[in-house]
Tab-separated table of C-alpha atoms in Angstrom:
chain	number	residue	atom	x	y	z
A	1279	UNK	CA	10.492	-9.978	-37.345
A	1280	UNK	CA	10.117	-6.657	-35.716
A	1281	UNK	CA	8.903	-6.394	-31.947
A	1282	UNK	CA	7.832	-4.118	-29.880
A	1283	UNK	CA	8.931	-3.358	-26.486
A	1284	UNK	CA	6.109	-2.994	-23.915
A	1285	UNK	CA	6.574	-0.954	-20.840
A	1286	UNK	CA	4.007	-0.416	-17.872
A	1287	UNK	CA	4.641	1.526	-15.417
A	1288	UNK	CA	2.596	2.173	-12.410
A	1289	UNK	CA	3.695	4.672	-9.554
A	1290	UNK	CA	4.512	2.206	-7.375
A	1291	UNK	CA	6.723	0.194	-9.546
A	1292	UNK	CA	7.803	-0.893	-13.128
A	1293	UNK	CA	5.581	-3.939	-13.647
A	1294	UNK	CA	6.447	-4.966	-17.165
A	1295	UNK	CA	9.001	-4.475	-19.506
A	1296	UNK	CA	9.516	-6.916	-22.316
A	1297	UNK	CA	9.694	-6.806	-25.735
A	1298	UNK	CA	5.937	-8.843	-26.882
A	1299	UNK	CA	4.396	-9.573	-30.536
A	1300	UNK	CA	1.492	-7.597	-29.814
A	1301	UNK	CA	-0.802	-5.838	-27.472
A	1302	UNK	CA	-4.429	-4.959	-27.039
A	1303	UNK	CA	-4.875	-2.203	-24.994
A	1304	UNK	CA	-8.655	-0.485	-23.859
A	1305	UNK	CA	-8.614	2.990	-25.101
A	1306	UNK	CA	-11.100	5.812	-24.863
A	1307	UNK	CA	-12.455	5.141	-27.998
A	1308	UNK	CA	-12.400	1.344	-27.625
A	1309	UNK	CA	-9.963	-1.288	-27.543
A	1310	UNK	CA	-6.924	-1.326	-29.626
A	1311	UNK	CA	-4.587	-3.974	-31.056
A	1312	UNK	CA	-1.110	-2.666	-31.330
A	1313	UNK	CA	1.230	-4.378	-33.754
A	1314	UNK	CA	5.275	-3.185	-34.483
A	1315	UNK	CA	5.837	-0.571	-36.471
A	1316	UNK	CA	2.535	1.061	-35.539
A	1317	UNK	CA	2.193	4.731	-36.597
A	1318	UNK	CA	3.012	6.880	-33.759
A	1319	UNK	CA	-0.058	7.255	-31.340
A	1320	UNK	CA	-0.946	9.186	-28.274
A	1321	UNK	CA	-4.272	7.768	-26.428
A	1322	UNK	CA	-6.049	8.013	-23.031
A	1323	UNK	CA	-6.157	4.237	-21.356
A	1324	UNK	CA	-9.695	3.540	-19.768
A	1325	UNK	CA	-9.333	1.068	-16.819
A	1326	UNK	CA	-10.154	-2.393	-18.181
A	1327	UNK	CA	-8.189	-5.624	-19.647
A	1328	UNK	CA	-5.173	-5.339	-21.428
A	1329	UNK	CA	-3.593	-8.454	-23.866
A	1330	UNK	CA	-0.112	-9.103	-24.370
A	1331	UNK	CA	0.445	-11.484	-26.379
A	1332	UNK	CA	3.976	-12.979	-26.465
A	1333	UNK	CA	5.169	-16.422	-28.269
A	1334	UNK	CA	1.724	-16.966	-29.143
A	1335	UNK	CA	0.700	-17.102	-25.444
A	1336	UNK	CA	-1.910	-14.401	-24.210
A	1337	UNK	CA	-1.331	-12.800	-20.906
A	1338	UNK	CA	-3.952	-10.662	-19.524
A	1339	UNK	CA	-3.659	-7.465	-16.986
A	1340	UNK	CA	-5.761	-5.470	-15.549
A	1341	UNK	CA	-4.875	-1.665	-15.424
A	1342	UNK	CA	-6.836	1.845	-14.844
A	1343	UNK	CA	-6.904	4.883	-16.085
A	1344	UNK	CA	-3.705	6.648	-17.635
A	1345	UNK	CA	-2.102	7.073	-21.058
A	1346	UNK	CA	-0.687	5.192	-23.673
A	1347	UNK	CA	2.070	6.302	-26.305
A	1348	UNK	CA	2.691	4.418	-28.910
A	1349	UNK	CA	6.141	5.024	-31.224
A	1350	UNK	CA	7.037	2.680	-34.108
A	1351	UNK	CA	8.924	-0.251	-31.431
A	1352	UNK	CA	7.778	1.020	-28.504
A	1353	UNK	CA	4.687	1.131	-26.019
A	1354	UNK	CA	4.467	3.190	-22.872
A	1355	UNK	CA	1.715	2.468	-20.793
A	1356	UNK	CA	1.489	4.980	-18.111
A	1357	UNK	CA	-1.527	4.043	-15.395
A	1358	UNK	CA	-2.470	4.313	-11.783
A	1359	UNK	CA	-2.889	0.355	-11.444
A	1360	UNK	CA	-1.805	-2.360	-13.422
A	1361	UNK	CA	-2.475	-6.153	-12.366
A	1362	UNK	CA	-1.542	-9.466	-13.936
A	1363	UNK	CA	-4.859	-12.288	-13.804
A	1364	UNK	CA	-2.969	-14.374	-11.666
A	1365	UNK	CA	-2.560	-11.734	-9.009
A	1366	UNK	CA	-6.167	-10.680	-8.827
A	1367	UNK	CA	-7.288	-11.068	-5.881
A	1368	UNK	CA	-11.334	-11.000	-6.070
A	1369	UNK	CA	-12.418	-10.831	-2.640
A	1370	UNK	CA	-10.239	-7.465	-1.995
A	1371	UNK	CA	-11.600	-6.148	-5.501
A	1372	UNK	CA	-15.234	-7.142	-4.424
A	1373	UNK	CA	-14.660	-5.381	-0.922
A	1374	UNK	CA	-13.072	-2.511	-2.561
A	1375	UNK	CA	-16.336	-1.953	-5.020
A	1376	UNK	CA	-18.740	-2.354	-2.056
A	1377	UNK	CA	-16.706	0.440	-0.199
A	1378	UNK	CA	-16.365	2.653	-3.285
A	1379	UNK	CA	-20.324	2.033	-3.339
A	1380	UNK	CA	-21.158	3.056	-0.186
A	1381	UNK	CA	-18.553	6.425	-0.799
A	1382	UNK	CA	-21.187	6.878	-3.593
A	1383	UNK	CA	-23.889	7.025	-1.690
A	1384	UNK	CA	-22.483	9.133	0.651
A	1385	UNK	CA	-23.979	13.022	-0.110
A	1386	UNK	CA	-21.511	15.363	1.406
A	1387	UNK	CA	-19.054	14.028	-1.744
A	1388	UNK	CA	-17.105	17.210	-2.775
A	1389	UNK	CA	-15.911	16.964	-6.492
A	1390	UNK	CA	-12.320	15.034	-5.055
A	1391	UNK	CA	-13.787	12.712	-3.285
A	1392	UNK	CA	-16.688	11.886	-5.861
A	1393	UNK	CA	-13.904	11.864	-8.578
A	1394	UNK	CA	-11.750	9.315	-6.260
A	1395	UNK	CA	-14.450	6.840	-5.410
A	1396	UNK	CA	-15.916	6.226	-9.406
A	1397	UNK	CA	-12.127	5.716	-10.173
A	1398	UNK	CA	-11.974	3.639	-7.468
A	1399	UNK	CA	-15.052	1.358	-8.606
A	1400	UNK	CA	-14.133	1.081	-12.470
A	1401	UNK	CA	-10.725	0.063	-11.113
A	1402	UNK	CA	-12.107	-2.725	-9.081
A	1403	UNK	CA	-14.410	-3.473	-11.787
A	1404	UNK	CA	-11.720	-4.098	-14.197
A	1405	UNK	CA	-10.319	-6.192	-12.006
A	1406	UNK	CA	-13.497	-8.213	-11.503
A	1407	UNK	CA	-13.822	-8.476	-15.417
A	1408	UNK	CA	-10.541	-9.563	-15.965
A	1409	UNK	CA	-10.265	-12.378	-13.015
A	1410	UNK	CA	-13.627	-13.882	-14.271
A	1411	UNK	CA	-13.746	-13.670	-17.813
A	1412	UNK	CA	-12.501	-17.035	-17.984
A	1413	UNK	CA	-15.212	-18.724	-16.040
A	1414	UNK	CA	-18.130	-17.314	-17.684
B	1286	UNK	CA	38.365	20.852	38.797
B	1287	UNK	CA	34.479	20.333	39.158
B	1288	UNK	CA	33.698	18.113	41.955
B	1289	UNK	CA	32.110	14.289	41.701
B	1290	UNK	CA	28.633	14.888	42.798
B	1291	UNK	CA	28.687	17.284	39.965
B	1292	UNK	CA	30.177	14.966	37.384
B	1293	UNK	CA	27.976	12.589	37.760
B	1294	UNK	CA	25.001	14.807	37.323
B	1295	UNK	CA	26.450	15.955	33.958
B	1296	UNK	CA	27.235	12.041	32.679
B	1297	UNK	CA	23.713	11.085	33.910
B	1298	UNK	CA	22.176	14.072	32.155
B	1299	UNK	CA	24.295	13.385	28.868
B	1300	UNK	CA	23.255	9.422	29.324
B	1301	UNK	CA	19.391	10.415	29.267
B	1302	UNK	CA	20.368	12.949	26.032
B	1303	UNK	CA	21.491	10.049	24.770
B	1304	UNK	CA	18.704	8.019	24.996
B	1305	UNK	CA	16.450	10.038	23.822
B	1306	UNK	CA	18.438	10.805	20.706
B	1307	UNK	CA	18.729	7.130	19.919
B	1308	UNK	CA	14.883	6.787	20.323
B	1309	UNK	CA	14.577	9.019	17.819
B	1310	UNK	CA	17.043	7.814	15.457
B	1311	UNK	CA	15.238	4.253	15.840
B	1312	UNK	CA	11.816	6.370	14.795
B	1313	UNK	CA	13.204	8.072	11.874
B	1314	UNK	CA	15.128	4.781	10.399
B	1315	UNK	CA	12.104	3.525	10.605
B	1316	UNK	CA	10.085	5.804	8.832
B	1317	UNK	CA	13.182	6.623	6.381
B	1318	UNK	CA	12.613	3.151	5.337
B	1319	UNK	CA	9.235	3.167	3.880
B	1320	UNK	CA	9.378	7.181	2.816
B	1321	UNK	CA	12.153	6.276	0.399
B	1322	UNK	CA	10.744	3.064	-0.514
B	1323	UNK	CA	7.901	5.626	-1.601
B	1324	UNK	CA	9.729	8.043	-3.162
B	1325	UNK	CA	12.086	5.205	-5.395
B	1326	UNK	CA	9.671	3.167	-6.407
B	1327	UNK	CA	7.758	6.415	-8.030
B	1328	UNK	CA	10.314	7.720	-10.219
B	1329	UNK	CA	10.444	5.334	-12.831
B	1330	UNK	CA	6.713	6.157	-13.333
B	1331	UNK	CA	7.526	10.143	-13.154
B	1332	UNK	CA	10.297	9.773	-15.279
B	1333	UNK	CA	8.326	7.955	-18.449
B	1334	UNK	CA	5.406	10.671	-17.623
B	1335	UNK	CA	7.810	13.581	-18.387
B	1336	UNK	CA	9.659	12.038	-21.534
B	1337	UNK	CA	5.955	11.265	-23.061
B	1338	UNK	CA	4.746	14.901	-22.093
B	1339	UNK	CA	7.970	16.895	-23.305
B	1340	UNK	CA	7.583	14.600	-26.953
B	1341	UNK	CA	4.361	15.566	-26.761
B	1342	UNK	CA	4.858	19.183	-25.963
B	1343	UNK	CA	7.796	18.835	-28.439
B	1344	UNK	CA	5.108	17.961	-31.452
B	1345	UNK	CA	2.482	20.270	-30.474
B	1346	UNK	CA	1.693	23.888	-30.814
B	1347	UNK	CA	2.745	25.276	-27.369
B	1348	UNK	CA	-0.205	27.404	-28.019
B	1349	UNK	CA	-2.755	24.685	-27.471
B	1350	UNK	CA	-2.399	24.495	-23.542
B	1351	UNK	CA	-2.320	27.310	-21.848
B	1352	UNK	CA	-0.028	25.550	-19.345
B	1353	UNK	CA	3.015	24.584	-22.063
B	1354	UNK	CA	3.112	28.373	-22.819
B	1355	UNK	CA	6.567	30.427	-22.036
B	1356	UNK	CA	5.993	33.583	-20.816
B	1357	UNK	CA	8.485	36.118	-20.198
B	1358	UNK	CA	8.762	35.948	-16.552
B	1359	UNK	CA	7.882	38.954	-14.394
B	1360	UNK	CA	7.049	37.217	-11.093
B	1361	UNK	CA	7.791	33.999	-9.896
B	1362	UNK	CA	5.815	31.436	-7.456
B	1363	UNK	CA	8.019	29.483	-5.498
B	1364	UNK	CA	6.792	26.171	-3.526
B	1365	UNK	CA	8.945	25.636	-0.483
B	1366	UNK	CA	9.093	22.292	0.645
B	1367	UNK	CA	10.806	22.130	4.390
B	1368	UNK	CA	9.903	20.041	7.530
B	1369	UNK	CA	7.616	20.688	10.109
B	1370	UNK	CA	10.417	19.850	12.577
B	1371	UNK	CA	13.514	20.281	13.577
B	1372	UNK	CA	16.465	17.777	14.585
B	1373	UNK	CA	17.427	17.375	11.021
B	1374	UNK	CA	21.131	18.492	10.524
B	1375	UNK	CA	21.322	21.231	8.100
B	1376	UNK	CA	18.727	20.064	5.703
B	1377	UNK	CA	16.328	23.157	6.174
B	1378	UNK	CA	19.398	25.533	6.214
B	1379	UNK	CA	20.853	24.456	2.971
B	1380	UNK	CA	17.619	24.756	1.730
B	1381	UNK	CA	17.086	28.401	2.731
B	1382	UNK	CA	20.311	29.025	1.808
B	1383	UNK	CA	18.873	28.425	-1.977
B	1384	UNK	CA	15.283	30.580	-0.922
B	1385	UNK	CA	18.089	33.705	-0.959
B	1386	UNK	CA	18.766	33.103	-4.454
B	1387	UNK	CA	15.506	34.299	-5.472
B	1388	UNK	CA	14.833	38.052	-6.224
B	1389	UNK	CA	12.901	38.878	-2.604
B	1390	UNK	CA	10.524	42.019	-4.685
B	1391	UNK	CA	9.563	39.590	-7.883
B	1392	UNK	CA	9.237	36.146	-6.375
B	1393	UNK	CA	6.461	35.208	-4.240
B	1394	UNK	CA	6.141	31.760	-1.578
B	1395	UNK	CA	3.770	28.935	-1.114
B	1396	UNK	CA	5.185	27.184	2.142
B	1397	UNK	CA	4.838	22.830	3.085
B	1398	UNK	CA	6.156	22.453	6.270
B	1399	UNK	CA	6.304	25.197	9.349
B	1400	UNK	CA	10.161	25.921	9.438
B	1401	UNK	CA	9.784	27.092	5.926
B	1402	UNK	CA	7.116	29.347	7.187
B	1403	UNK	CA	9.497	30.564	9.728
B	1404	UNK	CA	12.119	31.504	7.957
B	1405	UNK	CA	10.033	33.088	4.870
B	1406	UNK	CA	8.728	35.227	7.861
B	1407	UNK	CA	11.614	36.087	9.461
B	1408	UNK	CA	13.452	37.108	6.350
B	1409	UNK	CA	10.416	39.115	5.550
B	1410	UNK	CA	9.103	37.226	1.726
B	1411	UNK	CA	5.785	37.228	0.573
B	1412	UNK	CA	4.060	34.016	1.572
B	1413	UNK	CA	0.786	33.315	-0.079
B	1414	UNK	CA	-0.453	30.609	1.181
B	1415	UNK	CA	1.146	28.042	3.686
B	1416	UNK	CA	0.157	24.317	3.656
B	1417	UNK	CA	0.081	21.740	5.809
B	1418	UNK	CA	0.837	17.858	5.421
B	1419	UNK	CA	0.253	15.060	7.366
B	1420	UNK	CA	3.873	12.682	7.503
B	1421	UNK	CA	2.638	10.494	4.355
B	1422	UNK	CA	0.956	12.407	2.243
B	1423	UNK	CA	-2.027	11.382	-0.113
B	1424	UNK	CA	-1.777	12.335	-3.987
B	1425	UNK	CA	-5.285	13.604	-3.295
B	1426	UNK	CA	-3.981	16.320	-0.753
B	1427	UNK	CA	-0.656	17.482	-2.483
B	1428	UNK	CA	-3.116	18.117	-5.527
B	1429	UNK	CA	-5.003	21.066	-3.763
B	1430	UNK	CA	-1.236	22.491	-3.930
B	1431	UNK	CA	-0.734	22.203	-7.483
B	1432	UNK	CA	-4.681	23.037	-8.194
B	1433	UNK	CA	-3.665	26.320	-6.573
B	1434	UNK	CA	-0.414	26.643	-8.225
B	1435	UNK	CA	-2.077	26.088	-11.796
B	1436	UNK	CA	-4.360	28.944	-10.936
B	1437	UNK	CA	-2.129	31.242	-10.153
B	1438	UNK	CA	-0.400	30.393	-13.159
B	1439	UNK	CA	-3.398	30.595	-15.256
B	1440	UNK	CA	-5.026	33.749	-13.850
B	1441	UNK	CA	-0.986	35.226	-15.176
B	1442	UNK	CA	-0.336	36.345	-11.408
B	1443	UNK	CA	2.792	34.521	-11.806
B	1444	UNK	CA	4.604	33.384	-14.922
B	1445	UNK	CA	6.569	30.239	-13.533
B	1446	UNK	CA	6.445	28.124	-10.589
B	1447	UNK	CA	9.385	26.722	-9.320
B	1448	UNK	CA	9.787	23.796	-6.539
B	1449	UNK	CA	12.390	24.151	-3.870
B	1450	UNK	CA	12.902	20.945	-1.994
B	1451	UNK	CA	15.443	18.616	-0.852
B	1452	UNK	CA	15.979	16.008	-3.697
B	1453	UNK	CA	16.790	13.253	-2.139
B	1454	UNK	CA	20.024	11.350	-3.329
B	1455	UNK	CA	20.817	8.738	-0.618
B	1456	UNK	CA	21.084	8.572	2.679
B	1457	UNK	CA	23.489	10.610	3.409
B	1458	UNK	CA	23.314	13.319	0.949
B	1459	UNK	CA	20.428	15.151	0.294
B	1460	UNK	CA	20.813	18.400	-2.364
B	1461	UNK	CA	18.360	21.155	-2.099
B	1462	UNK	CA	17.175	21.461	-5.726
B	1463	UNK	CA	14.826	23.920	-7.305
B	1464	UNK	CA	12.852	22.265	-10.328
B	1465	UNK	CA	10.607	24.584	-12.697
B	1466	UNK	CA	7.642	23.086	-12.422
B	1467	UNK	CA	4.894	25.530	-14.377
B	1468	UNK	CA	5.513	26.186	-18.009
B	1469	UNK	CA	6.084	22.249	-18.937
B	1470	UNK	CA	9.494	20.880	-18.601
B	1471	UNK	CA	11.462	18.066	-18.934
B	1472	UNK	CA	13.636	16.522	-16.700
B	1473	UNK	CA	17.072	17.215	-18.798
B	1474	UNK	CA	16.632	21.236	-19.064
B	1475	UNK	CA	15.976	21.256	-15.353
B	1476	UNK	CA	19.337	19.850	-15.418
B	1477	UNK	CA	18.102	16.014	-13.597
B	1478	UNK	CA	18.915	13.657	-15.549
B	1479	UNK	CA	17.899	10.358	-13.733
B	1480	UNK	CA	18.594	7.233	-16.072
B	1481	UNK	CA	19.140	9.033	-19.357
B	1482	UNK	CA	15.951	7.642	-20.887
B	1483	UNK	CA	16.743	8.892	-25.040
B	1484	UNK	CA	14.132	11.185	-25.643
B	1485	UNK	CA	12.232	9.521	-28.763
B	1486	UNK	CA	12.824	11.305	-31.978
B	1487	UNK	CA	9.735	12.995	-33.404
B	1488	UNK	CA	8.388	10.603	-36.326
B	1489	UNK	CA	7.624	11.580	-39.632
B	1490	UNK	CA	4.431	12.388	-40.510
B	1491	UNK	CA	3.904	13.852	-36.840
B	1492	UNK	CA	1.939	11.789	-34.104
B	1493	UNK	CA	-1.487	10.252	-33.991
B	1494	UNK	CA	-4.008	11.229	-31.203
B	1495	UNK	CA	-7.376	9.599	-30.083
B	1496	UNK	CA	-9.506	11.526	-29.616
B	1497	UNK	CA	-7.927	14.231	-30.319
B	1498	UNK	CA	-5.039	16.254	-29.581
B	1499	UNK	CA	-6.712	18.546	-27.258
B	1500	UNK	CA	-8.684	16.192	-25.066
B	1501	UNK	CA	-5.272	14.206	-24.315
B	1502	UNK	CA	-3.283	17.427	-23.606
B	1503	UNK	CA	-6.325	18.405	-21.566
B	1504	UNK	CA	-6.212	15.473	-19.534
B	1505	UNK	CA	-2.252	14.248	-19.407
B	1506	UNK	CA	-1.369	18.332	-18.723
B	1507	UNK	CA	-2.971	18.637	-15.578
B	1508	UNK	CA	-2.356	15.022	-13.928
B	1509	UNK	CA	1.278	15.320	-14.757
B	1510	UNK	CA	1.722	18.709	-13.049
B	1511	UNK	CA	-0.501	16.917	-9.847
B	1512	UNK	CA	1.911	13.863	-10.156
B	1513	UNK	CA	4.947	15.492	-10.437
B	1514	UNK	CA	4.880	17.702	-7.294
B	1515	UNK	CA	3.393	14.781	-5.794
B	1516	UNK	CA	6.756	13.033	-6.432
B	1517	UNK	CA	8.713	15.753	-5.243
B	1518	UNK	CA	6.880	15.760	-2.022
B	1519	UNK	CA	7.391	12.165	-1.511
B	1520	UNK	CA	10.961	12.611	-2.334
B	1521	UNK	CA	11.494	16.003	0.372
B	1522	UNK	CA	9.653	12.945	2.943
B	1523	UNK	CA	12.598	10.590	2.434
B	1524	UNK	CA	15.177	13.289	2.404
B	1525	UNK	CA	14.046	14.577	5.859
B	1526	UNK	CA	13.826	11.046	7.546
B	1527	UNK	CA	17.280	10.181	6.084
B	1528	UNK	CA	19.043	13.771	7.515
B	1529	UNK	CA	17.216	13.174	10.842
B	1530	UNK	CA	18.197	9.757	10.558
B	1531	UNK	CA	21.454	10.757	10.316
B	1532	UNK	CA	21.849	13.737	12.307
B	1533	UNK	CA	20.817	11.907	15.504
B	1534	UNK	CA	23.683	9.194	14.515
B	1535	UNK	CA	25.798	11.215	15.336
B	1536	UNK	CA	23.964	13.256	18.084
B	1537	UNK	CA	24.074	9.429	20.381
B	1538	UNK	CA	27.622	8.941	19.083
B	1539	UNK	CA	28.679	12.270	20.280
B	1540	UNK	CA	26.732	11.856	23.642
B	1541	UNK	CA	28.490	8.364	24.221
B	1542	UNK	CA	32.073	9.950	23.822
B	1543	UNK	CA	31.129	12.597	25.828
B	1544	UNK	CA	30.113	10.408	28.487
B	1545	UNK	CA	33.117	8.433	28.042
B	1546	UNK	CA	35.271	11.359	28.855
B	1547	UNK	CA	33.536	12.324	31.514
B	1548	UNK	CA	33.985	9.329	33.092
B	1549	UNK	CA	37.543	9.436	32.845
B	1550	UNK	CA	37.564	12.586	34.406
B	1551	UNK	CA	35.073	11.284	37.304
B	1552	UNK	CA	37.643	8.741	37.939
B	1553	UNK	CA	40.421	10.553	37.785
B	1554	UNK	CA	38.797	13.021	40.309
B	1555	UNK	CA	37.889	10.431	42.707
B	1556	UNK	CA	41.340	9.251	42.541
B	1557	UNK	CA	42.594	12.323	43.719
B	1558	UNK	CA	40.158	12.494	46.283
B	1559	UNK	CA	41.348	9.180	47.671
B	1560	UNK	CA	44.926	10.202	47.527
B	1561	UNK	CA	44.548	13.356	49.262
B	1562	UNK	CA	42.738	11.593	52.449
B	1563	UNK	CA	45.502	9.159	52.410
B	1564	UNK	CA	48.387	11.607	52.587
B	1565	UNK	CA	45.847	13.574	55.081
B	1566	UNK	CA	46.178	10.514	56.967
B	1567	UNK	CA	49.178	9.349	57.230
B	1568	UNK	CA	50.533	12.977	58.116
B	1569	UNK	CA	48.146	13.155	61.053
B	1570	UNK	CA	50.006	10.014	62.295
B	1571	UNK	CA	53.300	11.066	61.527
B	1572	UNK	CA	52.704	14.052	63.527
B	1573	UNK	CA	50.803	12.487	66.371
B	1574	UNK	CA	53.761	9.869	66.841
C-alpha cells in the first residue's frame, strides 16, 4: 500500500516526521482528509486539530496558522505551533487566552500588536479544543 | 632592564586584563549557547518554507506577485547585519570586507547593528535607514525591517535586496555571506545548500490551490520574506556570540602567557638584584679587612 510521509515543522523544531496512512488537516476552507497519492495541493492551515492516523490509531495535534503542501507521497505542514494532545498543557493555554484577552481590550493596539494577540487566542483556543474534546 | 616595582605593575595590570576578558568570555558562552540553539533549531523550518515557495514560484506565473518578479537590476538595497559591539575578532571586518564588493553609486544600505553604521559612514555609502535590535530579537521587530524592505522593493526604488550577514557555520568559523533576499529565491541558486532537500518535481496536471492561487501566494509571499530575514538575524546572533566567544579565548590565553613571562623576567630581575648586593657586600669586606 502506498503511504505518505508527514512532515511538521515548526520554527523551533521538526516535530514529526513519519510516514502515516492518512491525515486530516484544518484548512481555510474546512477540514481536509489527505490520503496517498493525493493530487498535488497547496492550502493555508487555520490553527485547530490535526489527525494522523497511523496503524489504525488516531493521534491528534494541535497546530496554528501556516501552510500545507500536499505532493502525491508527501505532506509538508509548515506552522507557527504544533502540539501533540498529550503535551497540552491547559492551564498555560487558559492563561495564555486570558492574557491575549486582556491585549484585546487594550485600545492603543497598533495593527502588529492587534494581529499578534487574535493569533495568539485562536492558538490557545486550538489548544483548548483539542485537549478537551475527549471529555465532552 | 625595567625595574621590579615596574614589573609588577605591568603583570598586575595584565592579571586584571585578564579577568575581565574571561568574564566576558563566560557571558558570551553563555549567550552563544541559547543564540545558536535559536538559530539551529529554525532552519529546518526555513529550509521546507523555501523548497515549498520556489515549487510554488516554479508552477506559477512569476507575474502573479509582484514580489517573484525579476527585474533587471539598476539599484540594489543591501541589509547589513553587524554587531552593536566590538570584541569580536574579525567578524565585522570580514564582513565589510564583502560591503566593498558592492558598486558604492548603484547600491544603497539598510544597517542592524552600530559598527555597520560606522563603517557605511566612514566609507561614505548611502545608508537609508539604520535599525536597531535588542540582543534576542522578536520575529515581530525584524518584520518592520523586511516591511520596509518590501516597500522599497515594491515602490521599484530598488530592484533586489540582498542580506549581508555572518552565516553562521560553527563555532569557530563564521562566513560572511550575502543572500538575495527580494525577487524570490531558493536556497540552491543563492549557492546554500543546507541538507540537499530534492526539490519536488512539478506534477502533471500542475498543482491544486485552496482558495485560490492568489490568496496563498498573497499570504505565504510575504511571511516567508518576514521569516527568512528573521532567520538570518537569528543566525548573525549566534555568529557574533561564537566569534566573541572565541576571540576572548584567546584574549585570557594570551594575557596568561604574557603574565607568565613576565614573571620570569620579574624573577630573573630580582635575582640579579640579590646578586649584585651580595658581591656589593662581600667587596666592602674584602676591602675593609
Amino acid at each position: 500500500m502506498a503511504t505518505l510521509r508527514l512532515e511538521i515543522v515548526t520554527p523551533e523544531a521538526r516535530t514529526y516526521s513519519d510516514d502515516v496512512d492518512s491525515v486530516v488537516i484544518p484548512g481555510v476552507e474546512g477540514e481536509l482528509g489527505i490520503l496517498p497519492q493525493h493530487v498535488a495541493l497547496m492550502t493555508q492551515l487555520l490553527p485547530g486539530e490535526l489527525r494522523i492516523t497511523k496503524n489504525g490509531q488516531e493521534t491528534r495535534l494541535a497546530v496554528g496558522e501556516g501552510f500545507v503542501e500536499v505532493t502525491g507521497e508527501k505532506v509538508s505542514v509548515l506552522t507557527d505551533m504544533a502540539v501533540p494532545e498529550l503535551d497540552i498543557d491547559e492551564a498555560a493555554a487558559e492563561e495564555a487566552m486570558r492574557r491575549a484577552e486582556e491585549a484585546l481590550k487594550n485600545e492603543h493596539l497598533d495593527e502588529e500588536g492587534l494581529a499578534a494577540a487574535q493569533a495568539a487566542m485562536l492558538k490557545s483556543l486550538a489548544q483548548l479544543r483539542v485537549k478537551r474534546r475527549k471529555q465532552i | 632592564m625595567a625595574s621590579l616595582r615596574d614589573i609588577r605593575r605591568r603583570i598586575k595590570s595584565v592579571k586584571n586584563t585578564a579577568q575581565i576578558t574571561r568574564a566576558m568570555q563566560m557571558v558570551a558562552a553563555s549567550k552563544m549557547r541559547k543564540a545558536q540553539e535559536a538559530a539551529l533549531s529554525g532552519r529546518p523550518y526555513a529550509e521546507l518554507l523555501n523548497r515549498v515557495l520556489v515549487s510554488l514560484r516554479d508552477r506559477v506565473d512569476s507575474s502573479m506577485h509582484p514580489l517573484l518578479e525579476k527585474r533587471e537590476v539598476k539599484h540594489e538595497l543591501v541589509i547589513l547585519l553587524s554587531t552593536d559591539k566590538g570584541l569580536c575578532g574579525g567578524l565585522n571586518t570580514n564582513l565589510f570586507r564583502e560591503v566593498l564588493n558592492f558598486n558604492a553609486d548603484t547600491t544603497s544600505f539598510i544597517t542592524v547593528g552600530r559598527k555597520g553604521t560606522q563603517f557605511l559612514a566612514r566609507t561614505r555609502r548611502k545608508v537609508i535607514a539604520d535599525f536597531a535590535l535588542k540582543d534576542h530579537p522578536s520575529f515581530l521587530e525584524t518584520k518592520t525591517i523586511s516591511k520596509f524592505a518590501i516597500e522599497k522593493f515594491l515602490g521599484g526604488e530598488v530592484d533586489k535586496v540582498t542580506v549581508l550577514f555572518p552565516l553562521f557555520v560553527n563555532t569557530l568559523t563564521q562566513r560572511p555571506t550575502a543572500i538575495p533576499l527580494l525577487p524570490i529565491t531558493s536556497l540552491e541558486e543563492a549557492g546554500l545548500v543546507h541538507d540537499g532537500g530534492t526539490p519536488a518535481a512539478p506534477p502533471e496536471g500542475g498543482i491544486l490551490f485552496e482558495p485560490d492561487a492568489q490568496s496563498i501566494l498573497d499570504a505565504i509571499v510575504p511571511y516567508y520574506v518576514h521569516y527568512e530575514l528573521y532567520q538570518m538575524l537569528l543566525g548573525a546572533r549566534a555568529s557574533e556570540h561564537s566569534a566573541r566567544m572565541v576571540a576572548m579565548k584567546s584574549a585570557t590565553d594570551n594575557a596568561k602567557q604574557l603574565v607568565k613571562d613576565l614573571t620570569l623576567e620579574y624573577n630573573k630581575a630580582r635575582q640579579a638584584s640579590i646578586t649584585t648586593e651580595l658581591l656589593e657586600i662581600s667587596t666592602a669586606q674584602l676591602a675593609l679587612g
